[in-house]
Amino acid sequence: MSKTVASPETKRSALGAEIVGRIHQLGAISATPAQLTRIFLSPEHRSAADRILVWMREAGMAAHLDAIGNVCGRYEGDRPGLPCLMLGSHYDTVRDAGKWDGPLGLFTAIACVADLNRRGRRLPFAVEVIGFADEEGVRFSSTLLGSRAVAGTFDEKLLDARDRAGIAMRDAMVEFGLDPARIGAAVRTRGELLAYVELHIEQGPVLEQNNLPLGVVTVISGATRLAAKLTGMAGHAGTVPMALRRDALAGAAESIAAVEEFCKNDAAGLVGTVGYIDAKPGATNVIPGLVSFTLDIRAPADSHRKMAVADIVRRIEVIAKRRGLALQLDVTHENRSVPCAPWLKAQVAEAVAAEGFPVFELPSGAGHDGMAMIDISDVAMLFVRCRGGISHHPDEHVETDDADAGARVLLRLVENFRARE
Ligand SMILES: [Zn+2]
């Protein structure tokens, strides 16, 4: 596709093209040739790590794999051993993934360091780039394993978790070339980090709708997940009169519609999703007696999310009671929202404005490694527009100009970074 000729005021660097080239190279490292799948501790995950280590070293960094398989690069400041500004993202993927979720942030960070290195520029702090080994949590059903190991919140019981094939994480680590007994060596401390900044694709349509390449993240929304079970009475679809039925699936349908309506009428960023449902016995001619479904509720503010969850639960209780259904609701997952640090967010916004882009703030509805890093560092994020807001899908796409815009802003942020007073 041909691009329009850049007008004199349109700035563009070579960073975008370099980043996009690497996105495609890494995107070719997959378990399956036809689609991109690169799961934690798989052989292709290891090949990707080795490739990233090479690129980090070419960018002038000392690079190594840490104890959980994170790819770590360090570019010293104007003297060795200084605390670092840490940049990064993750290099694992979901199944049948896009190429940009994770690697865009990682390669943008590497490109920024390479640029400093080419100019011989040293800063009054070190810059570290980290590629987290597991953010998506596909293999062992537990997310943020890489960043949790760094933040010191990795639960060692997870070493015994098994994947679909029955392989334990500790055995997969050995296969990858890691020593599970040394996992504690990945831990970093608060004194080593001045800040953690992550550039990531938006994974939603808001920037595109606003015709903007970049967004400054205000907060990573917290989430509550629940498992709901409605029990009624199975029966013959032909013989039980409507008034005498206790149809668990009809009750679930009413509950789902109530969740949607409740969230739609919220003006404070609340989103609610029922992403899974199962009806038993599951036959055309049988009234469903047992239905399980999940709920995923997110909001930028924790207090708001908690109130919304309580409200939604009450509504489902009312529906169940009216229909004579037994209701069981369990919270299966809960994480707090992670606000981006105001002082750091201000520096991101300053860099966006200095590169000539409007400063647009938005919350992140998706989870990110900052949720773990907040335990040892202040966190900020910069979002880059992705086509159609599509993510976790092979159609995920970022324009080179947008990748370049993100790189210029990140580089400016790094060069002008001031540690918190
Ligand atoms: Zn991601």
CSV table of C-alpha atoms and ligand atoms in Angstrom, one decimal:
chain,number,residue,atom,x,y,z
A,1,MET,CA,0.0,0.0,0.0
A,2,SER,CA,1.4,3.4,-0.9
A,3,LYS,CA,1.6,6.1,1.7
A,4,THR,CA,0.9,9.8,1.1
A,5,VAL,CA,4.0,11.9,0.8
A,6,ALA,CA,4.9,13.3,4.2
A,7,SER,CA,4.1,17.0,4.5
A,8,PRO,CA,7.0,19.1,6.0
A,9,GLU,CA,5.4,19.1,9.4
A,10,THR,CA,5.0,15.3,9.5
A,11,LYS,CA,7.8,13.9,11.4
A,12,ARG,CA,8.9,10.3,10.9
A,13,SER,CA,11.9,8.3,12.1
A,14,ALA,CA,13.4,5.0,10.9
A,15,LEU,CA,12.3,3.4,14.2
A,16,GLY,CA,8.8,2.4,13.0
A,17,ALA,CA,10.1,0.4,10.0
A,18,GLU,CA,12.7,-1.4,12.2
A,19,ILE,CA,10.1,-2.3,14.8
A,20,VAL,CA,7.6,-3.6,12.3
A,21,GLY,CA,10.3,-5.7,10.6
A,22,ARG,CA,11.0,-7.4,13.9
A,23,ILE,CA,7.3,-7.8,14.6
A,24,HIS,CA,7.0,-9.9,11.5
A,25,GLN,CA,10.2,-11.9,12.1
A,26,LEU,CA,9.1,-12.8,15.7
A,27,GLY,CA,5.6,-13.5,14.4
A,28,ALA,CA,7.0,-16.2,12.3
A,29,ILE,CA,8.3,-18.1,15.4
A,30,SER,CA,5.2,-20.2,16.1
A,31,ALA,CA,4.2,-23.7,17.2
A,32,THR,CA,2.0,-24.0,14.1
A,33,PRO,CA,3.0,-22.7,10.6
A,34,ALA,CA,-0.4,-21.4,9.6
A,35,GLN,CA,-1.2,-19.4,12.8
A,36,LEU,CA,0.7,-17.7,15.6
A,37,THR,CA,0.9,-19.6,18.9
A,38,ARG,CA,3.8,-19.2,21.2
A,39,ILE,CA,3.1,-20.6,24.6
A,40,PHE,CA,5.2,-20.2,27.8
A,41,LEU,CA,8.2,-22.6,27.9
A,42,SER,CA,7.6,-24.2,24.5
A,43,PRO,CA,10.5,-24.8,22.0
A,44,GLU,CA,9.3,-21.8,19.9
A,45,HIS,CA,9.1,-19.6,23.0
A,46,ARG,CA,12.8,-20.5,23.6
A,47,SER,CA,13.7,-19.7,19.9
A,48,ALA,CA,11.9,-16.3,20.3
A,49,ALA,CA,13.8,-15.6,23.5
A,50,ASP,CA,17.2,-16.4,21.8
A,51,ARG,CA,16.3,-14.1,18.9
A,52,ILE,CA,15.3,-11.2,21.3
A,53,LEU,CA,18.6,-11.7,23.3
A,54,VAL,CA,20.5,-11.1,20.0
A,55,TRP,CA,18.6,-8.0,19.2
A,56,MET,CA,19.1,-6.6,22.7
A,57,ARG,CA,22.9,-7.2,22.4
A,58,GLU,CA,22.9,-5.5,19.0
A,59,ALA,CA,21.2,-2.5,20.6
A,60,GLY,CA,24.1,-2.2,23.1
A,61,MET,CA,22.6,-4.0,26.0
A,62,ALA,CA,24.0,-6.7,28.3
A,63,ALA,CA,21.3,-9.4,28.0
A,64,HIS,CA,20.4,-12.6,29.7
A,65,LEU,CA,17.5,-14.9,30.4
A,66,ASP,CA,16.3,-14.7,34.0
A,67,ALA,CA,15.2,-17.6,36.2
A,68,ILE,CA,11.6,-17.7,34.8
A,69,GLY,CA,12.6,-17.1,31.2
A,70,ASN,CA,12.1,-13.3,31.0
A,71,VAL,CA,14.5,-11.7,28.5
A,72,CYS,CA,16.4,-9.0,30.3
A,73,GLY,CA,18.6,-6.3,28.7
A,74,ARG,CA,20.4,-3.5,30.5
A,75,TYR,CA,21.9,-0.4,29.0
A,76,GLU,CA,24.1,1.3,31.6
A,77,GLY,CA,23.8,4.9,32.5
A,78,ASP,CA,26.6,7.4,32.6
A,79,ARG,CA,28.2,5.2,35.3
A,80,PRO,CA,27.7,1.5,36.0
A,81,GLY,CA,25.2,0.2,38.5
A,82,LEU,CA,22.7,3.0,38.6
A,83,PRO,CA,19.0,2.3,39.2
A,84,CYS,CA,17.0,1.8,36.0
A,85,LEU,CA,14.0,3.0,34.1
A,86,MET,CA,12.5,-0.3,33.1
A,87,LEU,CA,10.6,-0.6,29.8
A,88,GLY,CA,9.0,-3.7,28.5
A,89,SER,CA,6.1,-6.0,27.6
A,90,HIS,CA,5.7,-9.7,27.0
A,91,TYR,CA,6.7,-12.2,24.3
A,92,ASP,CA,4.3,-15.1,24.8
A,93,THR,CA,1.0,-15.2,22.9
A,94,VAL,CA,-2.5,-16.6,23.1
A,95,ARG,CA,-3.4,-19.4,20.7
A,96,ASP,CA,-4.0,-18.2,17.1
A,97,ALA,CA,-2.7,-14.8,18.2
A,98,GLY,CA,-1.8,-11.5,16.6
A,99,LYS,CA,1.8,-10.4,16.2
A,100,TRP,CA,1.6,-7.1,18.0
A,101,ASP,CA,0.2,-7.8,21.5
A,102,GLY,CA,3.4,-7.8,23.6
A,103,PRO,CA,6.2,-7.6,21.0
A,104,LEU,CA,5.3,-4.1,19.9
A,105,GLY,CA,6.2,-2.7,23.4
A,106,LEU,CA,9.3,-4.9,23.6
A,107,PHE,CA,10.7,-4.0,20.2
A,108,THR,CA,9.9,-0.3,20.6
A,109,ALA,CA,11.9,-0.3,23.8
A,110,ILE,CA,14.8,-2.1,22.2
A,111,ALA,CA,14.7,0.3,19.2
A,112,CYS,CA,14.8,3.3,21.6
A,113,VAL,CA,17.9,1.9,23.4
A,114,ALA,CA,19.5,1.1,20.0
A,115,ASP,CA,19.0,4.7,19.0
A,116,LEU,CA,20.6,6.0,22.3
A,117,ASN,CA,23.5,3.5,21.7
A,118,ARG,CA,24.1,4.7,18.1
A,119,ARG,CA,24.4,8.2,19.3
A,120,GLY,CA,26.6,7.2,22.2
A,121,ARG,CA,24.1,8.8,24.5
A,122,ARG,CA,24.3,7.8,28.2
A,123,LEU,CA,21.7,8.9,30.7
A,124,PRO,CA,21.9,9.6,34.5
A,125,PHE,CA,20.2,6.3,35.1
A,126,ALA,CA,20.3,2.8,33.5
A,127,VAL,CA,17.6,1.7,31.0
A,128,GLU,CA,16.5,-1.9,31.2
A,129,VAL,CA,14.2,-3.6,28.7
A,130,ILE,CA,12.3,-6.7,29.8
A,131,GLY,CA,10.4,-9.2,27.7
A,132,PHE,CA,8.1,-11.0,30.1
A,133,ALA,CA,8.0,-14.8,29.5
A,134,ASP,CA,4.3,-15.3,30.4
A,135,GLU,CA,1.6,-12.6,30.5
A,136,GLU,CA,-1.3,-14.4,28.9
A,137,GLY,CA,-1.3,-17.4,31.1
A,138,VAL,CA,-2.5,-19.8,28.4
A,139,ARG,CA,-0.4,-22.8,29.3
A,140,PHE,CA,-0.8,-23.1,33.1
A,141,SER,CA,-4.1,-21.0,33.5
A,142,SER,CA,-2.3,-18.5,35.6
A,143,THR,CA,-1.4,-15.1,34.2
A,144,LEU,CA,1.5,-12.6,34.7
A,145,LEU,CA,4.0,-15.4,35.7
A,146,GLY,CA,7.0,-13.5,34.3
A,147,SER,CA,6.2,-10.2,36.0
A,148,ARG,CA,5.2,-11.8,39.2
A,149,ALA,CA,8.5,-13.6,39.4
A,150,VAL,CA,10.2,-10.2,39.0
A,151,ALA,CA,7.9,-8.5,41.6
A,152,GLY,CA,8.5,-11.3,44.1
A,153,THR,CA,4.9,-12.4,44.1
A,154,PHE,CA,5.2,-15.7,42.2
A,155,ASP,CA,3.5,-18.5,44.0
A,156,GLU,CA,5.9,-21.4,44.0
A,157,LYS,CA,3.0,-23.9,44.3
A,158,LEU,CA,2.4,-23.1,40.6
A,159,LEU,CA,5.6,-25.0,39.8
A,160,ASP,CA,3.4,-28.1,40.2
A,161,ALA,CA,0.6,-26.8,37.9
A,162,ARG,CA,0.1,-29.0,34.8
A,163,ASP,CA,-0.7,-28.0,31.3
A,164,ARG,CA,-3.3,-29.8,29.1
A,165,ALA,CA,-0.8,-32.5,28.2
A,166,GLY,CA,-0.1,-33.2,31.9
A,167,ILE,CA,3.4,-31.6,31.9
A,168,ALA,CA,4.3,-29.8,35.2
A,169,MET,CA,5.6,-26.3,35.0
A,170,ARG,CA,8.8,-27.3,36.8
A,171,ASP,CA,9.5,-30.0,34.1
A,172,ALA,CA,8.7,-27.5,31.3
A,173,MET,CA,11.2,-25.1,32.9
A,174,VAL,CA,14.0,-27.7,32.9
A,175,GLU,CA,13.2,-28.5,29.3
A,176,PHE,CA,13.5,-24.8,28.5
A,177,GLY,CA,16.9,-24.6,30.2
A,178,LEU,CA,15.9,-23.1,33.5
A,179,ASP,CA,16.3,-24.3,37.1
A,180,PRO,CA,13.0,-24.2,39.0
A,181,ALA,CA,14.8,-24.2,42.3
A,182,ARG,CA,16.3,-20.8,41.4
A,183,ILE,CA,13.1,-19.0,40.6
A,184,GLY,CA,13.7,-16.6,43.4
A,185,ALA,CA,16.7,-15.2,41.5
A,186,ALA,CA,14.3,-13.4,39.2
A,187,VAL,CA,13.2,-11.0,42.0
A,188,ARG,CA,14.0,-7.4,41.6
A,189,THR,CA,13.7,-4.8,44.4
A,190,ARG,CA,12.0,-1.4,44.6
A,191,GLY,CA,15.4,0.3,45.0
A,192,GLU,CA,16.6,-1.0,41.6
A,193,LEU,CA,13.7,0.5,39.6
A,194,LEU,CA,12.9,4.2,39.1
A,195,ALA,CA,9.8,3.3,37.2
A,196,TYR,CA,8.2,0.7,34.9
A,197,VAL,CA,6.7,2.0,31.6
A,198,GLU,CA,5.0,-0.2,29.1
A,199,LEU,CA,3.9,0.6,25.5
A,200,HIS,CA,1.2,-1.7,24.3
A,201,ILE,CA,-1.5,-1.9,21.6
A,202,GLU,CA,-4.8,-0.6,22.8
A,203,GLN,CA,-6.7,-3.8,22.1
A,204,GLY,CA,-9.9,-1.8,21.8
A,205,PRO,CA,-11.4,0.7,19.3
A,206,VAL,CA,-11.3,4.0,21.3
A,207,LEU,CA,-8.2,5.5,19.8
A,208,GLU,CA,-9.3,4.6,16.3
A,209,GLN,CA,-12.7,6.1,16.9
A,210,ASN,CA,-11.0,9.3,18.1
A,211,ASN,CA,-8.7,9.3,15.1
A,212,LEU,CA,-5.6,9.3,17.4
A,213,PRO,CA,-2.4,7.2,17.1
A,214,LEU,CA,-1.6,7.3,20.9
A,215,GLY,CA,-3.3,7.3,24.3
A,216,VAL,CA,-2.0,7.8,27.8
A,217,VAL,CA,-3.3,5.2,30.1
A,218,THR,CA,-4.8,6.4,33.4
A,219,VAL,CA,-5.5,3.1,35.1
A,220,ILE,CA,-5.5,-0.7,34.5
A,221,SER,CA,-9.0,-1.6,35.4
A,222,GLY,CA,-9.6,-4.1,38.2
A,223,ALA,CA,-11.7,-7.2,37.5
A,224,THR,CA,-14.0,-9.5,39.3
A,225,ARG,CA,-14.9,-12.9,37.8
A,226,LEU,CA,-17.7,-15.0,39.1
A,227,ALA,CA,-19.0,-18.5,38.4
A,228,ALA,CA,-22.8,-18.8,38.5
A,229,LYS,CA,-24.8,-21.9,38.8
A,230,LEU,CA,-28.6,-22.0,38.5
A,231,THR,CA,-30.4,-25.2,39.4
A,232,GLY,CA,-34.1,-25.7,38.4
A,233,MET,CA,-35.8,-28.8,37.3
A,234,ALA,CA,-35.3,-30.7,34.1
A,235,GLY,CA,-38.4,-32.0,32.4
A,236,HIS,CA,-40.2,-33.0,29.2
A,237,ALA,CA,-40.3,-30.1,26.7
A,238,GLY,CA,-43.8,-31.2,25.7
A,239,THR,CA,-45.6,-32.1,28.8
A,240,VAL,CA,-44.6,-29.6,31.5
A,241,PRO,CA,-46.9,-26.5,31.3
A,242,MET,CA,-45.1,-23.2,31.1
A,243,ALA,CA,-46.4,-22.0,34.5
A,244,LEU,CA,-45.0,-25.0,36.3
A,245,ARG,CA,-41.5,-24.9,34.9
A,246,ARG,CA,-38.2,-24.1,36.6
A,247,ASP,CA,-36.2,-23.5,33.5
A,248,ALA,CA,-32.6,-22.8,34.5
A,249,LEU,CA,-31.6,-21.6,31.1
A,250,ALA,CA,-34.4,-19.1,30.8
A,251,GLY,CA,-33.3,-17.8,34.2
A,252,ALA,CA,-29.8,-17.5,33.0
A,253,ALA,CA,-30.9,-15.7,29.8
A,254,GLU,CA,-32.8,-13.1,32.0
A,255,SER,CA,-29.8,-12.7,34.2
A,256,ILE,CA,-27.5,-12.1,31.3
A,257,ALA,CA,-29.8,-9.5,29.8
A,258,ALA,CA,-29.9,-7.9,33.3
A,259,VAL,CA,-26.1,-7.8,33.4
A,260,GLU,CA,-25.9,-6.2,30.0
A,261,GLU,CA,-28.6,-3.6,30.8
A,262,PHE,CA,-27.0,-2.7,34.2
A,263,CYS,CA,-23.5,-2.1,32.6
A,264,LYS,CA,-24.9,-0.2,29.6
A,265,ASN,CA,-26.6,2.3,31.9
A,266,ASP,CA,-23.3,2.9,33.8
A,267,ALA,CA,-21.4,6.1,33.0
A,268,ALA,CA,-18.2,5.3,34.9
A,269,GLY,CA,-16.6,2.8,32.5
A,270,LEU,CA,-18.2,-0.4,33.9
A,271,VAL,CA,-18.1,-3.4,31.5
A,272,GLY,CA,-19.7,-6.8,32.1
A,273,THR,CA,-19.5,-9.9,30.1
A,274,VAL,CA,-20.9,-13.4,30.2
A,275,GLY,CA,-18.4,-15.3,28.1
A,276,TYR,CA,-19.3,-18.9,28.9
A,277,ILE,CA,-22.5,-20.8,29.4
A,278,ASP,CA,-23.3,-24.4,29.7
A,279,ALA,CA,-26.8,-25.9,29.9
A,280,LYS,CA,-27.6,-29.4,31.1
A,281,PRO,CA,-28.8,-31.9,30.1
A,282,GLY,CA,-28.5,-30.0,26.8
A,283,ALA,CA,-31.1,-31.6,24.6
A,284,THR,CA,-33.7,-30.1,22.2
A,285,ASN,CA,-36.7,-31.7,24.0
A,286,VAL,CA,-35.6,-31.3,27.6
A,287,ILE,CA,-36.2,-28.3,29.8
A,288,PRO,CA,-32.7,-27.3,31.1
A,289,GLY,CA,-32.3,-28.1,34.8
A,290,LEU,CA,-28.8,-26.9,35.4
A,291,VAL,CA,-26.9,-24.0,33.9
A,292,SER,CA,-23.5,-22.7,34.6
A,293,PHE,CA,-22.2,-19.3,33.3
A,294,THR,CA,-19.4,-16.9,34.0
A,295,LEU,CA,-19.4,-13.2,34.7
A,296,ASP,CA,-16.5,-10.8,34.1
A,297,ILE,CA,-17.0,-7.3,35.6
A,298,ARG,CA,-14.4,-4.6,35.2
A,299,ALA,CA,-14.2,-0.9,36.1
A,300,PRO,CA,-11.5,1.7,36.4
A,301,ALA,CA,-12.4,2.3,40.1
A,302,ASP,CA,-12.4,-0.6,42.6
A,303,SER,CA,-15.1,0.9,44.8
A,304,HIS,CA,-17.4,1.3,41.8
A,305,ARG,CA,-16.7,-2.2,40.6
A,306,LYS,CA,-17.4,-3.7,44.0
A,307,MET,CA,-20.7,-1.8,44.3
A,308,ALA,CA,-21.6,-2.9,40.7
A,309,VAL,CA,-20.8,-6.5,41.5
A,310,ALA,CA,-23.0,-6.4,44.6
A,311,ASP,CA,-25.8,-4.8,42.6
A,312,ILE,CA,-25.6,-7.4,39.8
A,313,VAL,CA,-25.5,-10.2,42.3
A,314,ARG,CA,-28.7,-8.9,43.9
A,315,ARG,CA,-30.5,-8.7,40.5
A,316,ILE,CA,-29.6,-12.3,39.7
A,317,GLU,CA,-30.7,-13.4,43.2
A,318,VAL,CA,-34.1,-11.7,42.6
A,319,ILE,CA,-34.5,-13.4,39.1
A,320,ALA,CA,-33.5,-16.8,40.6
A,321,LYS,CA,-36.0,-16.4,43.5
A,322,ARG,CA,-38.9,-15.4,41.3
A,323,ARG,CA,-38.3,-18.4,39.0
A,324,GLY,CA,-37.8,-20.9,41.9
A,325,LEU,CA,-34.2,-21.6,40.9
A,326,ALA,CA,-31.4,-22.3,43.4
A,327,LEU,CA,-28.4,-20.0,42.8
A,328,GLN,CA,-24.8,-20.5,43.6
A,329,LEU,CA,-22.4,-17.6,42.9
A,330,ASP,CA,-18.7,-17.9,43.6
A,331,VAL,CA,-16.0,-15.3,43.0
A,332,THR,CA,-13.2,-17.1,41.1
A,333,HIS,CA,-10.9,-14.2,40.5
A,334,GLU,CA,-10.4,-10.7,41.7
A,335,ASN,CA,-7.8,-8.1,41.1
A,336,ARG,CA,-7.6,-4.5,42.1
A,337,SER,CA,-7.2,-1.7,39.7
A,338,VAL,CA,-3.7,-0.3,39.1
A,339,PRO,CA,-3.6,3.4,38.7
A,340,CYS,CA,-0.8,4.8,36.6
A,341,ALA,CA,1.4,7.1,38.9
A,342,PRO,CA,0.4,10.7,38.3
A,343,TRP,CA,4.1,12.0,38.2
A,344,LEU,CA,5.0,9.3,35.6
A,345,LYS,CA,1.8,9.6,33.6
A,346,ALA,CA,2.5,13.4,33.4
A,347,GLN,CA,5.9,12.7,31.8
A,348,VAL,CA,4.3,10.3,29.3
A,349,ALA,CA,1.7,13.0,28.4
A,350,GLU,CA,4.5,15.6,28.1
A,351,ALA,CA,6.4,13.4,25.6
A,352,VAL,CA,3.1,12.8,23.6
A,353,ALA,CA,2.5,16.6,23.4
A,354,ALA,CA,6.1,17.4,22.5
A,355,GLU,CA,5.9,15.0,19.6
A,356,GLY,CA,2.9,17.0,18.3
A,357,PHE,CA,0.1,14.6,19.2
A,358,PRO,CA,-3.0,15.5,21.2
A,359,VAL,CA,-2.9,14.1,24.8
A,360,PHE,CA,-5.8,11.7,25.1
A,361,GLU,CA,-6.3,9.7,28.3
A,362,LEU,CA,-8.1,6.4,28.6
A,363,PRO,CA,-8.3,3.5,31.0
A,364,SER,CA,-7.0,0.0,30.1
A,365,GLY,CA,-9.8,-2.6,30.3
A,366,ALA,CA,-7.3,-5.4,29.6
A,367,GLY,CA,-4.8,-6.7,32.1
A,368,HIS,CA,-1.1,-6.0,31.7
A,369,ASP,CA,2.2,-6.8,33.5
A,370,GLY,CA,2.0,-3.5,35.3
A,371,MET,CA,-0.6,-5.2,37.5
A,372,ALA,CA,2.3,-7.2,39.0
A,373,MET,CA,5.0,-4.6,38.6
A,374,ILE,CA,3.1,-2.1,40.8
A,375,ASP,CA,4.3,-4.1,43.8
A,376,ILE,CA,7.9,-2.9,43.2
A,377,SER,CA,7.5,0.2,41.1
A,378,ASP,CA,5.4,3.1,39.9
A,379,VAL,CA,3.8,2.2,36.6
A,380,ALA,CA,2.7,4.0,33.5
A,381,MET,CA,1.5,2.9,30.0
A,382,LEU,CA,1.3,4.3,26.5
A,383,PHE,CA,-1.3,2.8,24.1
A,384,VAL,CA,-0.9,2.6,20.4
A,385,ARG,CA,-3.9,2.4,18.1
A,386,CYS,CA,-4.6,-1.0,16.5
A,387,ARG,CA,-6.8,-1.5,13.5
A,388,GLY,CA,-10.5,-2.0,14.4
A,389,GLY,CA,-9.6,-2.5,18.0
A,390,ILE,CA,-8.9,-6.1,17.1
A,391,SER,CA,-6.6,-8.1,19.4
A,392,HIS,CA,-6.0,-11.8,20.4
A,393,HIS,CA,-6.7,-12.5,16.7
A,394,PRO,CA,-4.6,-12.9,13.6
A,395,ASP,CA,-6.1,-9.7,12.1
A,396,GLU,CA,-4.4,-7.6,14.9
A,397,HIS,CA,-2.6,-4.8,13.0
A,398,VAL,CA,-0.7,-1.6,13.7
A,399,GLU,CA,0.2,0.9,11.0
A,400,THR,CA,4.0,1.6,10.7
A,401,ASP,CA,3.3,5.3,11.2
A,402,ASP,CA,1.6,4.6,14.5
A,403,ALA,CA,4.4,2.3,15.6
A,404,ASP,CA,6.8,5.1,14.7
A,405,ALA,CA,4.8,7.6,16.6
A,406,GLY,CA,4.9,5.4,19.7
A,407,ALA,CA,8.7,4.9,19.4
A,408,ARG,CA,9.3,8.6,19.1
A,409,VAL,CA,7.3,9.3,22.2
A,410,LEU,CA,8.9,6.5,24.2
A,411,LEU,CA,12.4,7.7,23.1
A,412,ARG,CA,11.5,11.3,24.1
A,413,LEU,CA,10.2,10.1,27.4
A,414,VAL,CA,13.4,8.1,28.1
A,415,GLU,CA,15.7,11.0,27.2
A,416,ASN,CA,13.8,13.5,29.3
A,417,PHE,CA,12.9,11.1,32.2
A,418,ARG,CA,13.2,12.5,35.7
A,419,ALA,CA,13.1,10.2,38.6
A,420,ARG,CA,10.4,10.9,41.3
A,421,GLU,CA,11.7,13.5,43.7
B,1,ZN,ZN,-0.4,-8.0,25.9
